[in-house]
Tab-separated table of C-alpha atoms in Angstrom:
chain	number	residue	atom	x	y	z
A	2	MET	CA	-9.956	-16.756	5.998
A	3	GLU	CA	-11.087	-16.813	9.628
A	4	LYS	CA	-8.962	-15.659	11.896
A	5	LYS	CA	-9.234	-17.541	15.392
A	6	PRO	CA	-7.647	-16.525	18.821
A	7	PHE	CA	-4.848	-18.728	20.113
A	8	VAL	CA	-6.486	-18.562	23.384
A	9	THR	CA	-9.923	-19.792	24.541
A	10	LYS	CA	-12.606	-17.418	26.203
A	11	GLU	CA	-11.976	-20.125	29.281
A	12	GLN	CA	-8.492	-19.854	29.479
A	13	LEU	CA	-9.274	-15.982	29.194
A	14	ASP	CA	-11.849	-15.878	32.276
A	15	GLU	CA	-8.700	-17.978	34.375
A	16	ILE	CA	-6.200	-15.345	33.527
A	17	ILE	CA	-8.087	-12.439	34.241
A	18	ARG	CA	-8.395	-13.316	37.618
A	19	GLN	CA	-5.057	-13.215	38.238
A	20	TYR	CA	-4.419	-10.665	35.706
A	21	PRO	CA	-6.189	-7.385	34.894
A	22	THR	CA	-6.695	-6.321	31.555
A	23	PRO	CA	-5.552	-4.871	29.566
A	24	PHE	CA	-2.311	-7.105	28.859
A	25	HIS	CA	-0.564	-8.685	25.858
A	26	LEU	CA	-0.357	-12.255	25.662
A	27	TYR	CA	2.095	-14.187	23.829
A	28	ASP	CA	1.693	-17.695	22.538
A	29	GLU	CA	4.967	-20.098	22.593
A	30	LYS	CA	3.876	-23.230	20.923
A	31	GLY	CA	3.141	-20.826	17.746
A	32	ILE	CA	5.956	-19.293	18.423
A	33	ARG	CA	8.429	-22.243	17.997
A	34	GLU	CA	6.724	-23.997	15.009
A	35	ASN	CA	6.783	-20.726	13.295
A	36	ALA	CA	10.654	-20.720	14.178
A	37	ALA	CA	10.667	-24.160	12.627
A	38	ARG	CA	8.748	-23.687	10.018
A	39	LEU	CA	11.703	-20.765	9.034
A	40	ARG	CA	14.001	-22.670	9.478
A	41	GLU	CA	12.918	-25.845	7.193
A	42	ALA	CA	12.157	-23.021	4.511
A	43	PHE	CA	15.829	-22.359	4.111
A	44	SER	CA	17.313	-25.783	5.083
A	45	TRP	CA	18.952	-25.865	1.934
A	46	ASN	CA	21.209	-23.269	2.790
A	47	LYS	CA	23.867	-24.268	5.332
A	48	GLY	CA	25.093	-20.838	6.937
A	49	TYR	CA	21.172	-19.643	6.878
A	50	LYS	CA	20.468	-18.218	10.486
A	51	GLU	CA	17.395	-15.807	11.395
A	52	TYR	CA	18.303	-12.670	13.534
A	53	PHE	CA	15.284	-11.714	15.167
A	54	ALA	CA	14.383	-7.768	15.030
A	55	VAL	CA	14.484	-7.058	18.679
A	56	LYS	CA	12.890	-3.531	18.315
A	57	ALA	CA	9.320	-5.895	17.013
A	58	THR	CA	9.112	-7.480	20.879
A	59	PRO	CA	12.441	-6.535	23.178
A	60	ASN	CA	11.419	-9.060	25.812
A	61	PRO	CA	14.216	-11.122	26.879
A	62	TYR	CA	11.801	-14.385	27.845
A	63	ILE	CA	10.547	-14.135	24.233
A	64	LEU	CA	14.472	-14.201	23.306
A	65	LYS	CA	15.058	-16.798	25.446
A	66	ILE	CA	12.572	-19.073	23.238
A	67	LEU	CA	13.665	-17.945	19.859
A	68	ARG	CA	17.494	-18.467	20.973
A	69	GLU	CA	16.323	-22.046	21.586
A	70	CYS	CA	15.135	-22.318	18.418
A	71	GLY	CA	18.765	-21.198	16.834
A	72	CYS	CA	18.067	-17.682	16.013
A	73	GLY	CA	20.105	-14.749	16.650
A	74	THR	CA	19.095	-10.792	17.274
A	75	ASP	CA	19.138	-8.029	15.039
A	76	CYS	CA	19.685	-4.865	16.958
A	77	SER	CA	19.493	-1.231	16.119
A	78	SER	CA	20.255	0.235	19.676
A	79	ALA	CA	22.420	-0.201	23.188
A	80	THR	CA	19.516	-1.756	24.970
A	81	GLU	CA	18.753	-3.528	22.458
A	82	LEU	CA	22.560	-4.442	21.831
A	83	MET	CA	22.339	-5.026	26.425
A	84	LEU	CA	18.937	-7.290	26.158
A	85	SER	CA	21.113	-9.946	23.961
A	86	ASP	CA	24.093	-10.097	26.161
A	87	ALA	CA	21.617	-10.640	29.083
A	88	VAL	CA	19.603	-13.223	27.456
A	89	GLY	CA	23.124	-15.144	26.763
A	90	PHE	CA	23.488	-14.531	22.416
A	91	SER	CA	27.089	-13.352	21.348
A	92	GLY	CA	29.516	-12.995	18.709
A	93	ARG	CA	28.197	-13.792	15.643
A	94	GLU	CA	24.619	-14.460	16.715
A	95	ILE	CA	24.133	-10.591	17.270
A	96	MET	CA	23.617	-8.329	14.138
A	97	PHE	CA	23.636	-4.030	15.135
A	98	SER	CA	22.310	-2.695	12.054
A	99	SER	CA	21.080	0.848	12.969
A	100	ASN	CA	21.654	4.367	11.679
A	101	ASP	CA	22.582	7.593	12.976
A	102	THR	CA	24.504	5.778	15.429
A	103	PRO	CA	24.912	7.731	18.511
A	104	GLU	CA	28.610	7.712	20.167
A	105	GLY	CA	29.424	4.299	22.120
A	106	GLU	CA	26.843	1.715	20.107
A	107	PHE	CA	29.147	0.695	17.704
A	108	LYS	CA	31.905	-0.277	20.139
A	109	LEU	CA	29.307	-1.888	22.581
A	110	ALA	CA	28.569	-4.037	19.541
A	111	ASP	CA	32.267	-5.205	18.916
A	112	GLN	CA	33.033	-5.664	22.624
A	113	LEU	CA	30.208	-8.333	22.315
A	114	GLY	CA	31.439	-10.088	19.035
A	115	GLY	CA	28.532	-9.087	16.930
A	116	ILE	CA	28.530	-8.304	13.201
A	117	ILE	CA	28.242	-4.470	12.500
A	118	ASN	CA	26.174	-3.465	9.399
A	119	LEU	CA	27.444	-0.162	8.169
A	120	ASP	CA	24.480	1.950	7.163
A	121	ASP	CA	26.756	5.244	5.434
A	122	ILE	CA	29.996	5.289	3.878
A	123	THR	CA	30.683	7.926	6.311
A	124	HIS	CA	30.120	5.311	9.134
A	125	ILE	CA	33.538	3.939	8.121
A	126	GLU	CA	35.656	6.305	9.385
A	127	TRP	CA	33.269	6.448	12.692
A	128	VAL	CA	33.855	2.501	13.278
A	129	GLU	CA	37.197	3.172	13.047
A	130	ARG	CA	38.196	6.038	15.299
A	131	GLU	CA	35.139	4.582	18.116
A	132	LEU	CA	37.157	0.584	18.010
A	133	GLY	CA	40.494	1.625	17.176
A	134	HIS	CA	40.580	-0.885	14.005
A	135	ILE	CA	37.803	-1.788	11.514
A	136	PRO	CA	36.836	-5.355	12.357
A	137	LYS	CA	37.925	-8.655	10.175
A	138	THR	CA	33.913	-9.241	9.674
A	139	ILE	CA	32.135	-6.384	8.547
A	140	SER	CA	28.619	-5.760	6.469
A	141	CYS	CA	27.114	-3.112	4.436
A	142	ARG	CA	23.784	-1.846	3.714
A	143	TYR	CA	21.922	-1.248	-0.093
A	144	ASN	CA	19.685	1.095	-1.106
A	145	PRO	CA	18.862	0.974	-5.218
A	146	GLY	CA	17.374	4.030	-5.085
A	147	GLY	CA	13.927	4.370	-7.000
A	148	LEU	CA	10.477	2.428	-6.947
A	149	PHE	CA	10.709	-1.104	-5.814
A	150	GLN	CA	8.547	-2.802	-7.884
A	151	ILE	CA	6.768	-6.749	-8.526
A	152	SER	CA	5.075	-6.492	-11.289
A	153	ASN	CA	2.626	-3.276	-11.685
A	154	ASP	CA	2.293	-3.002	-7.829
A	155	ILE	CA	5.004	-0.377	-6.332
A	156	MET	CA	5.906	-2.484	-2.856
A	157	ASP	CA	7.483	0.603	-1.480
A	158	ASN	CA	9.935	3.805	-2.681
A	159	PRO	CA	13.706	2.894	-1.423
A	160	GLY	CA	14.557	6.440	-3.036
A	161	ASP	CA	12.571	8.206	-0.256
A	162	ALA	CA	14.206	5.615	2.747
A	163	LYS	CA	17.227	7.475	4.725
A	164	TYR	CA	18.623	3.485	4.949
A	165	GLY	CA	21.886	2.215	3.043
A	166	MET	CA	24.351	3.115	0.270
A	167	THR	CA	24.149	3.700	-3.572
A	168	GLN	CA	25.736	0.995	-5.211
A	169	GLU	CA	28.622	3.158	-6.647
A	170	GLN	CA	29.199	3.865	-2.635
A	171	MET	CA	29.501	0.046	-1.895
A	172	VAL	CA	31.920	-0.392	-4.468
A	173	GLU	CA	34.156	2.231	-2.721
A	174	ALA	CA	32.967	1.081	1.043
A	175	PHE	CA	34.014	-2.260	0.124
A	176	ARG	CA	37.540	-1.165	-1.188
A	177	ILE	CA	37.981	0.913	1.837
A	178	LEU	CA	37.226	-1.669	3.691
A	179	LYS	CA	38.648	-4.177	2.586
A	180	GLU	CA	42.424	-1.894	2.971
A	181	LYS	CA	41.792	-1.343	5.990
A	182	GLY	CA	41.631	-4.810	6.916
A	183	ALA	CA	38.213	-6.293	6.553
A	184	GLU	CA	38.291	-10.044	5.208
A	185	GLU	CA	34.761	-11.088	5.392
A	186	PHE	CA	32.330	-8.862	3.925
A	187	GLY	CA	28.160	-9.168	3.869
A	188	ILE	CA	25.457	-7.118	2.162
A	189	HIS	CA	21.598	-5.935	3.478
A	190	ALA	CA	18.862	-4.293	2.384
A	191	PHE	CA	15.937	-3.663	3.778
A	192	LEU	CA	13.167	-2.429	0.334
A	193	ALA	CA	9.801	-3.241	1.655
A	194	SER	CA	7.700	-3.619	4.652
A	195	ASN	CA	5.224	-6.003	5.799
A	196	THR	CA	4.491	-7.848	2.252
A	197	VAL	CA	2.175	-10.521	1.784
A	198	THR	CA	3.228	-11.843	-1.372
A	199	ASN	CA	5.664	-14.549	-1.643
A	200	GLU	CA	7.201	-13.289	-4.143
A	201	TYR	CA	9.120	-10.077	-2.429
A	202	TYR	CA	11.980	-12.053	-0.792
A	203	PRO	CA	12.675	-14.176	-4.128
A	204	MET	CA	12.621	-10.640	-6.065
A	205	LEU	CA	14.459	-9.040	-3.409
A	206	ALA	CA	17.421	-11.755	-3.280
A	207	ARG	CA	17.726	-11.388	-7.275
A	208	VAL	CA	18.494	-7.818	-6.431
A	209	LEU	CA	21.467	-9.160	-3.953
A	210	PHE	CA	22.703	-11.541	-5.306
A	211	ARG	CA	23.538	-9.675	-8.720
A	212	VAL	CA	24.937	-6.568	-6.634
A	213	ALA	CA	26.956	-9.087	-4.544
A	214	VAL	CA	28.468	-10.604	-7.755
A	215	ASP	CA	29.491	-7.295	-9.097
A	216	LEU	CA	30.797	-6.126	-5.615
A	217	LYS	CA	32.696	-9.236	-6.317
A	218	GLU	CA	33.955	-8.673	-9.124
A	219	LYS	CA	35.229	-4.837	-8.574
A	220	THR	CA	36.820	-5.284	-5.283
A	221	GLY	CA	37.466	-8.790	-4.862
A	222	ALA	CA	35.992	-8.867	-1.493
A	223	SER	CA	35.210	-12.260	0.297
A	224	ILE	CA	31.341	-12.251	0.675
A	225	GLY	CA	30.774	-14.283	3.109
A	226	PHE	CA	27.189	-13.656	3.896
A	227	ILE	CA	23.745	-12.155	2.166
A	228	ASN	CA	21.280	-10.429	4.108
A	229	LEU	CA	17.329	-10.464	3.383
A	230	SER	CA	16.715	-8.572	6.298
A	231	GLY	CA	12.929	-7.995	6.938
A	232	GLY	CA	9.582	-7.279	4.809
A	233	ILE	CA	8.231	-10.721	4.918
A	234	GLY	CA	4.899	-9.224	6.624
A	235	VAL	CA	1.280	-11.112	8.063
A	236	ALA	CA	-2.381	-11.410	6.762
A	237	TYR	CA	-3.750	-8.775	9.113
A	238	ARG	CA	-7.100	-9.322	7.691
A	239	PRO	CA	-9.265	-12.026	7.461
A	240	ASP	CA	-9.302	-12.006	3.985
A	241	GLN	CA	-5.431	-11.735	2.939
A	242	GLU	CA	-3.792	-14.995	2.229
A	243	SER	CA	-0.768	-15.427	4.044
A	244	ASN	CA	2.896	-15.653	2.901
A	245	ASP	CA	3.530	-19.522	2.438
A	246	ILE	CA	7.266	-19.407	4.151
A	247	MET	CA	8.373	-22.840	1.779
A	248	VAL	CA	7.384	-21.217	-1.359
A	249	ILE	CA	9.718	-17.883	-0.049
A	250	GLY	CA	12.313	-19.953	0.731
A	251	GLU	CA	11.999	-22.101	-2.775
A	252	GLY	CA	12.301	-18.997	-4.684
A	253	VAL	CA	15.336	-17.567	-2.777
A	254	ARG	CA	16.643	-20.972	-3.812
A	255	LYS	CA	16.516	-21.221	-6.900
A	256	ALA	CA	18.178	-17.068	-7.628
A	257	TYR	CA	21.200	-18.709	-5.485
A	258	GLN	CA	21.319	-21.332	-7.873
A	259	GLU	CA	20.569	-19.135	-10.712
A	260	ILE	CA	23.084	-16.181	-9.862
A	261	LEU	CA	25.205	-16.851	-7.423
A	262	VAL	CA	26.557	-20.788	-7.681
A	263	PRO	CA	27.251	-19.710	-11.558
A	264	ALA	CA	29.257	-16.867	-9.832
A	265	GLY	CA	31.332	-18.874	-7.742
A	266	MET	CA	29.598	-18.249	-4.805
A	267	GLY	CA	27.787	-21.508	-3.602
A	268	ASP	CA	29.338	-20.673	-0.358
A	269	VAL	CA	27.590	-17.889	0.782
A	270	ALA	CA	25.503	-17.599	3.692
A	271	ILE	CA	21.805	-16.145	3.744
A	272	TYR	CA	20.684	-14.500	6.730
A	273	THR	CA	17.144	-13.244	7.420
A	274	GLU	CA	15.836	-10.643	9.551
A	275	LEU	CA	12.419	-10.813	10.387
A	276	GLY	CA	10.544	-9.430	13.470
A	277	ARG	CA	6.675	-9.111	12.214
A	278	PHE	CA	6.500	-12.551	10.529
A	279	MET	CA	8.140	-14.423	13.433
A	280	LEU	CA	6.214	-12.704	16.788
A	281	ALA	CA	2.786	-10.707	14.955
A	282	PRO	CA	0.570	-13.477	15.084
A	283	TYR	CA	1.586	-15.210	18.030
A	284	GLY	CA	0.690	-11.998	20.353
A	285	CYS	CA	-2.766	-10.544	21.279
A	286	LEU	CA	-3.694	-7.660	23.165
A	287	VAL	CA	-6.693	-8.261	25.673
A	288	THR	CA	-9.088	-5.977	26.817
A	289	LYS	CA	-12.405	-5.393	28.653
A	290	ALA	CA	-15.708	-3.459	27.543
A	291	ILE	CA	-16.157	-0.686	29.873
A	292	HIS	CA	-17.817	1.910	28.234
A	293	GLU	CA	-20.614	2.646	25.154
A	294	LYS	CA	-21.650	6.027	24.097
A	295	HIS	CA	-24.569	6.255	21.428
A	296	THR	CA	-23.949	9.917	19.568
A	297	TYR	CA	-23.890	10.140	15.706
A	298	LYS	CA	-21.739	6.557	16.259
A	299	GLU	CA	-21.977	3.773	18.277
A	300	TYR	CA	-18.804	3.625	20.085
A	301	ILE	CA	-17.039	0.690	22.813
A	302	GLY	CA	-14.710	2.180	24.792
A	303	VAL	CA	-11.979	-0.286	26.274
A	304	ASP	CA	-9.746	-0.472	28.800
A	305	ALA	CA	-6.547	-0.108	26.457
A	306	CYS	CA	-5.509	2.442	24.263
A	307	ALA	CA	-3.539	3.639	21.528
A	308	VAL	CA	-0.082	3.814	24.613
A	309	ASN	CA	-0.935	-0.264	24.607
A	310	LEU	CA	-1.021	-0.789	20.258
A	311	MET	CA	0.016	2.628	18.440
A	312	ARG	CA	-0.287	0.727	14.952
A	313	PRO	CA	-4.144	1.408	14.084
A	314	ALA	CA	-3.540	5.352	15.284
A	315	MET	CA	0.048	6.199	14.060
A	316	TYR	CA	-1.170	4.843	10.663
A	317	GLY	CA	-4.383	3.343	10.530
A	318	ALA	CA	-3.441	0.117	10.370
A	319	TYR	CA	-6.014	-2.924	10.684
A	320	HIS	CA	-6.261	-5.281	13.468
A	321	HIS	CA	-8.694	-7.839	13.666
A	322	ILE	CA	-11.162	-7.912	16.790
A	323	THR	CA	-12.521	-11.216	18.124
A	324	VAL	CA	-14.958	-10.607	21.164
A	325	MET	CA	-14.429	-13.425	23.270
A	326	GLY	CA	-17.992	-16.120	23.291
A	327	ARG	CA	-19.592	-13.895	20.966
A	328	GLU	CA	-17.780	-16.077	17.447
A	329	ASP	CA	-20.548	-17.273	16.636
A	330	GLU	CA	-22.863	-14.498	16.787
A	331	PRO	CA	-23.789	-12.467	13.752
A	332	LEU	CA	-21.728	-9.452	13.345
A	333	ASP	CA	-24.642	-7.234	12.707
A	334	HIS	CA	-23.372	-4.105	14.840
A	335	LYS	CA	-21.258	-0.964	13.436
A	336	TYR	CA	-18.526	0.237	16.235
A	337	ASP	CA	-15.861	2.394	16.746
A	338	VAL	CA	-13.539	0.839	19.222
A	339	VAL	CA	-11.761	3.271	20.940
A	340	GLY	CA	-9.357	4.030	23.606
A	341	SER	CA	-9.572	6.911	26.232
A	342	LEU	CA	-6.494	9.126	25.211
A	343	CYS	CA	-7.457	12.794	24.423
A	344	GLU	CA	-6.633	12.047	20.664
A	345	ASN	CA	-9.693	11.075	18.327
A	346	ASN	CA	-7.285	9.122	16.486
A	347	ASP	CA	-7.237	6.465	19.507
A	348	LYS	CA	-9.691	4.182	17.799
A	349	PHE	CA	-8.833	0.258	17.480
A	350	ALA	CA	-11.771	-0.201	15.230
A	351	ILE	CA	-13.497	2.374	12.978
A	352	ASP	CA	-16.802	1.477	11.297
A	353	ARG	CA	-16.304	-2.300	12.126
A	354	MET	CA	-18.640	-4.509	12.153
A	355	LEU	CA	-18.788	-6.899	15.352
A	356	PRO	CA	-21.273	-8.890	17.166
A	357	LYS	CA	-23.544	-6.741	19.872
A	358	ILE	CA	-20.968	-5.964	22.695
A	359	GLU	CA	-22.109	-6.168	26.502
A	360	MET	CA	-20.276	-4.276	28.576
A	361	GLY	CA	-17.639	-6.543	30.539
A	362	ASP	CA	-17.310	-8.349	27.320
A	363	LEU	CA	-13.434	-9.474	26.529
A	364	LEU	CA	-12.130	-8.004	23.060
A	365	VAL	CA	-8.698	-10.173	21.734
A	366	ILE	CA	-7.066	-7.834	18.723
A	367	HIS	CA	-5.004	-9.894	16.722
A	368	ASP	CA	-1.583	-9.674	15.578
A	369	ALA	CA	-0.045	-7.743	18.078
A	370	GLY	CA	2.577	-9.695	18.859
A	371	ALA	CA	5.373	-7.330	16.848
A	372	HIS	CA	5.373	-3.414	16.935
A	373	GLY	CA	2.577	-3.923	19.708
A	374	PHE	CA	3.733	-3.633	23.435
A	375	SER	CA	7.332	-2.533	21.997
A	376	MET	CA	5.529	0.991	20.460
A	377	GLY	CA	3.726	1.701	23.457
A	378	TYR	CA	4.353	5.659	25.014
A	379	ASN	CA	2.956	7.361	28.601
A	380	TYR	CA	0.991	10.001	26.840
A	381	ASN	CA	-1.401	11.167	29.092
A	382	GLY	CA	-0.094	9.802	31.907
A	383	LYS	CA	-0.855	6.340	30.584
A	384	LEU	CA	0.887	3.728	31.973
A	385	ARG	CA	1.945	0.222	29.703
A	386	SER	CA	0.445	-2.603	30.510
A	387	ALA	CA	1.724	-5.924	31.328
A	388	GLU	CA	3.160	-8.977	28.946
A	389	LEU	CA	1.982	-12.447	29.991
A	390	LEU	CA	3.011	-15.614	28.238
A	391	LEU	CA	1.004	-18.732	27.532
A	392	LYS	CA	3.361	-21.483	27.291
A	393	GLU	CA	3.398	-24.662	25.629
A	394	ASP	CA	1.571	-26.519	28.769
A	395	GLY	CA	-1.317	-24.580	28.722
A	396	THR	CA	-0.236	-22.325	31.898
A	397	VAL	CA	1.159	-18.620	31.739
A	398	CYS	CA	3.327	-16.337	33.731
A	399	MET	CA	3.983	-13.021	33.511
A	400	ILE	CA	6.754	-11.549	31.705
A	401	ARG	CA	6.750	-8.373	32.453
A	402	ARG	CA	4.637	-6.770	34.687
A	403	ALA	CA	2.703	-3.608	34.010
A	404	GLU	CA	3.666	-0.420	35.450
A	405	THR	CA	3.002	1.827	38.129
A	406	PRO	CA	2.494	5.622	39.187
A	407	GLY	CA	5.680	5.404	40.925
A	408	ASP	CA	7.064	3.604	37.283
A	409	TYR	CA	5.791	6.986	35.869
A	410	PHE	CA	7.712	9.239	38.493
A	411	VAL	CA	10.603	7.913	38.694
A	412	THR	CA	12.246	9.330	36.326
A	413	LEU	CA	11.866	13.420	38.543
A	414	ASP	CA	15.193	12.749	40.177
A	415	GLY	CA	14.725	14.333	43.295
A	416	CYS	CA	11.200	15.607	42.587
A	417	GLU	CA	9.526	15.537	46.579
A	418	MET	CA	6.341	17.076	45.375
A	419	MET	CA	5.677	12.997	44.100
A	420	GLU	CA	7.626	11.141	47.019
A	421	LYS	CA	3.679	9.574	48.261
A	422	TYR	CA	3.475	8.221	44.586
A	423	LEU	CA	6.967	6.520	44.683
């Protein structure tokens, strides 16, 4: 499968006249179309709602688009709750799924009317102490332990994950919460990340649906929703086949009909909590070739680095690269595409076959719309780049300006030595 950018070279040439590289660029049209496909895939469930994982792309302009598409937000920190509140999300539009939760964050989630999703049974006491009550609607996160497998493929190892409760703890938590006034319960689980298979969600659904039936039978709890969380991935490599969200939705529907409906639970709402699937393909990092080096390998240095997109440096993640204007040229040059950090893992690509790159060429690094800008940092005093939105009408607007040295130094409270740079 060929990967094509959602933006043309002509458009980028126009954009860089106003906004210097590097920058993250998002595709509003693609975001809206993808959200509509997701809604359609789960339209069979009356209560269905997507809670976008704010951590993936924490920008209020992006959140506003998703709110207009009918999404809620999944938050894991106080600042993500604040972002949701500022955009206009409230009440059941907000899911708060945190772990090792700092003091005060459950209280803020409750004040906004959000649904609290407990990661551990010990958090029941914490929530009650912090809020002075147990919310009438509350959720608990489940961890089945062991390995999570589809056929013979190991998808992930939940037993090593810090998230969630055992099934015995879930039963006990539901009993305690019910005694303390909870009336509506939810079940949540996150068992694997970035799966590129249509089988993951339906198989996860079967696991959670059986747990739900068991919990209802043992505790008498009224289960209002089951949250399948995230885990649906994207095809980062051009030779991967993308997930088919319609097939996935149908697989979950079949599991629902086979397990929940016969148990008298045909009114349970299905929630999802997708980040990567919602945004990754609809964002890219645009950077410029500024140096070339010929030593033991051939290097192309660009004006972006791992602070702009750390996934390749952090865990060797693949991101496809298009050299704009050279799409039809042969891929006959082997390059390491690198940034300027004082770290040898600051590489967007290693031994990547690309067309011959000339200085000044624009490179589009694909699938950076989720966990791209949001994972940025300031090592080496590097500054985060701007975020731009390619709107449906073809115009571009800046939705976050690039950092300046003043931003970097401003937290040095009372440091007169840096005043000239503020």
